[in-house]
Amino acid sequence: MEGEVYEVGEIMTTTGDADVVEEETNFTSASAHVLIGEIMVCNQDLQKIKEDINDVEKRLKNIIDVLGRI
């Protein structure tokens, strides 16, 4: 729906920083692209966290297996 304009308020990023999007400012295609980029970065960060959690779970399972043999 290109060309549609919406009024938005303050948008918070994951770092707690507020993007400068005033209520009087029109939400444009460029604004949407910036937010989509932030979402993509967050998704990459989330994927890395999931992989790290999986690695920790595997290590814990191995430790528990070793302790179970003692």
PDB file of C-alpha atoms in Angstrom:
ATOM      1  CA  MET A   1       0.000   0.000   0.000  1.00  0.00           C
ATOM      2  CA  GLU A   2       2.589   2.467  -1.085  1.00  0.00           C
ATOM      3  CA  GLY A   3       1.733   6.103  -0.750  1.00  0.00           C
ATOM      4  CA  GLU A   4      -0.357   5.745   2.395  1.00  0.00           C
ATOM      5  CA  VAL A   5       0.664   8.028   5.240  1.00  0.00           C
ATOM      6  CA  TYR A   6       0.019   7.384   8.926  1.00  0.00           C
ATOM      7  CA  GLU A   7       0.683   9.427  12.022  1.00  0.00           C
ATOM      8  CA  VAL A   8       2.722   7.607  14.628  1.00  0.00           C
ATOM      9  CA  GLY A   9       4.093   8.338  18.047  1.00  0.00           C
ATOM     10  CA  GLU A  10       7.445   7.576  19.602  1.00  0.00           C
ATOM     11  CA  ILE A  11       9.023   4.273  18.605  1.00  0.00           C
ATOM     12  CA  MET A  12      11.435   2.602  20.999  1.00  0.00           C
ATOM     13  CA  THR A  13      14.359   0.487  19.844  1.00  0.00           C
ATOM     14  CA  THR A  14      15.734  -2.533  21.692  1.00  0.00           C
ATOM     15  CA  THR A  15      18.496  -0.386  23.150  1.00  0.00           C
ATOM     16  CA  GLY A  16      15.904   1.895  24.694  1.00  0.00           C
ATOM     17  CA  ASP A  17      16.730   4.688  22.282  1.00  0.00           C
ATOM     18  CA  ALA A  18      13.754   6.468  20.828  1.00  0.00           C
ATOM     19  CA  ASP A  19      13.611   6.871  17.095  1.00  0.00           C
ATOM     20  CA  VAL A  20      12.756  10.410  16.166  1.00  0.00           C
ATOM     21  CA  VAL A  21       9.251  10.014  14.814  1.00  0.00           C
ATOM     22  CA  GLU A  22       7.127  12.890  16.005  1.00  0.00           C
ATOM     23  CA  GLU A  23       3.356  12.526  16.132  1.00  0.00           C
ATOM     24  CA  GLU A  24       3.078  15.270  13.543  1.00  0.00           C
ATOM     25  CA  THR A  25       5.585  13.539  11.266  1.00  0.00           C
ATOM     26  CA  ASN A  26       4.240  11.412   8.453  1.00  0.00           C
ATOM     27  CA  PHE A  27       5.206   7.761   8.456  1.00  0.00           C
ATOM     28  CA  THR A  28       6.853   7.276   5.094  1.00  0.00           C
ATOM     29  CA  SER A  29       8.260   4.422   3.075  1.00  0.00           C
ATOM     30  CA  ALA A  30      11.733   5.500   4.201  1.00  0.00           C
ATOM     31  CA  SER A  31      10.657   5.299   7.850  1.00  0.00           C
ATOM     32  CA  ALA A  32       9.274   1.828   7.226  1.00  0.00           C
ATOM     33  CA  HIS A  33      12.565   0.725   5.661  1.00  0.00           C
ATOM     34  CA  VAL A  34      14.492   1.942   8.706  1.00  0.00           C
ATOM     35  CA  LEU A  35      12.200   0.022  11.040  1.00  0.00           C
ATOM     36  CA  ILE A  36      12.355  -3.096   8.865  1.00  0.00           C
ATOM     37  CA  GLY A  37      16.142  -2.884   9.017  1.00  0.00           C
ATOM     38  CA  GLU A  38      15.998  -2.699  12.815  1.00  0.00           C
ATOM     39  CA  ILE A  39      13.667  -5.699  12.900  1.00  0.00           C
ATOM     40  CA  MET A  40      16.068  -7.679  10.726  1.00  0.00           C
ATOM     41  CA  VAL A  41      18.985  -6.868  13.043  1.00  0.00           C
ATOM     42  CA  CYS A  42      16.893  -7.879  16.061  1.00  0.00           C
ATOM     43  CA  ASN A  43      15.974 -11.150  14.358  1.00  0.00           C
ATOM     44  CA  GLN A  44      19.658 -11.876  13.713  1.00  0.00           C
ATOM     45  CA  ASP A  45      20.464 -11.111  17.353  1.00  0.00           C
ATOM     46  CA  LEU A  46      17.623 -13.358  18.486  1.00  0.00           C
ATOM     47  CA  GLN A  47      18.839 -16.200  16.268  1.00  0.00           C
ATOM     48  CA  LYS A  48      22.335 -15.898  17.765  1.00  0.00           C
ATOM     49  CA  ILE A  49      20.880 -15.980  21.285  1.00  0.00           C
ATOM     50  CA  LYS A  50      18.867 -19.103  20.421  1.00  0.00           C
ATOM     51  CA  GLU A  51      22.013 -20.791  19.092  1.00  0.00           C
ATOM     52  CA  ASP A  52      23.921 -19.825  22.243  1.00  0.00           C
ATOM     53  CA  ILE A  53      21.142 -21.224  24.449  1.00  0.00           C
ATOM     54  CA  ASN A  54      21.164 -24.449  22.441  1.00  0.00           C
ATOM     55  CA  ASP A  55      24.941 -24.745  22.897  1.00  0.00           C
ATOM     56  CA  VAL A  56      24.626 -24.199  26.657  1.00  0.00           C
ATOM     57  CA  GLU A  57      21.849 -26.797  26.888  1.00  0.00           C
ATOM     58  CA  LYS A  58      24.050 -29.334  25.071  1.00  0.00           C
ATOM     59  CA  ARG A  59      26.971 -28.639  27.422  1.00  0.00           C
ATOM     60  CA  LEU A  60      24.715 -28.966  30.468  1.00  0.00           C
ATOM     61  CA  LYS A  61      23.343 -32.268  29.166  1.00  0.00           C
ATOM     62  CA  ASN A  62      26.887 -33.554  28.684  1.00  0.00           C
ATOM     63  CA  ILE A  63      27.854 -32.483  32.211  1.00  0.00           C
ATOM     64  CA  ILE A  64      24.757 -34.160  33.665  1.00  0.00           C
ATOM     65  CA  ASP A  65      25.532 -37.341  31.694  1.00  0.00           C
ATOM     66  CA  VAL A  66      29.099 -37.379  33.049  1.00  0.00           C
ATOM     67  CA  LEU A  67      27.914 -36.745  36.618  1.00  0.00           C
ATOM     68  CA  GLY A  68      25.361 -39.537  36.238  1.00  0.00           C
ATOM     69  CA  ARG A  69      28.171 -42.004  35.552  1.00  0.00           C
ATOM     70  CA  ILE A  70      30.084 -41.106  38.726  1.00  0.00           C
TER      71      ILE A  70
END
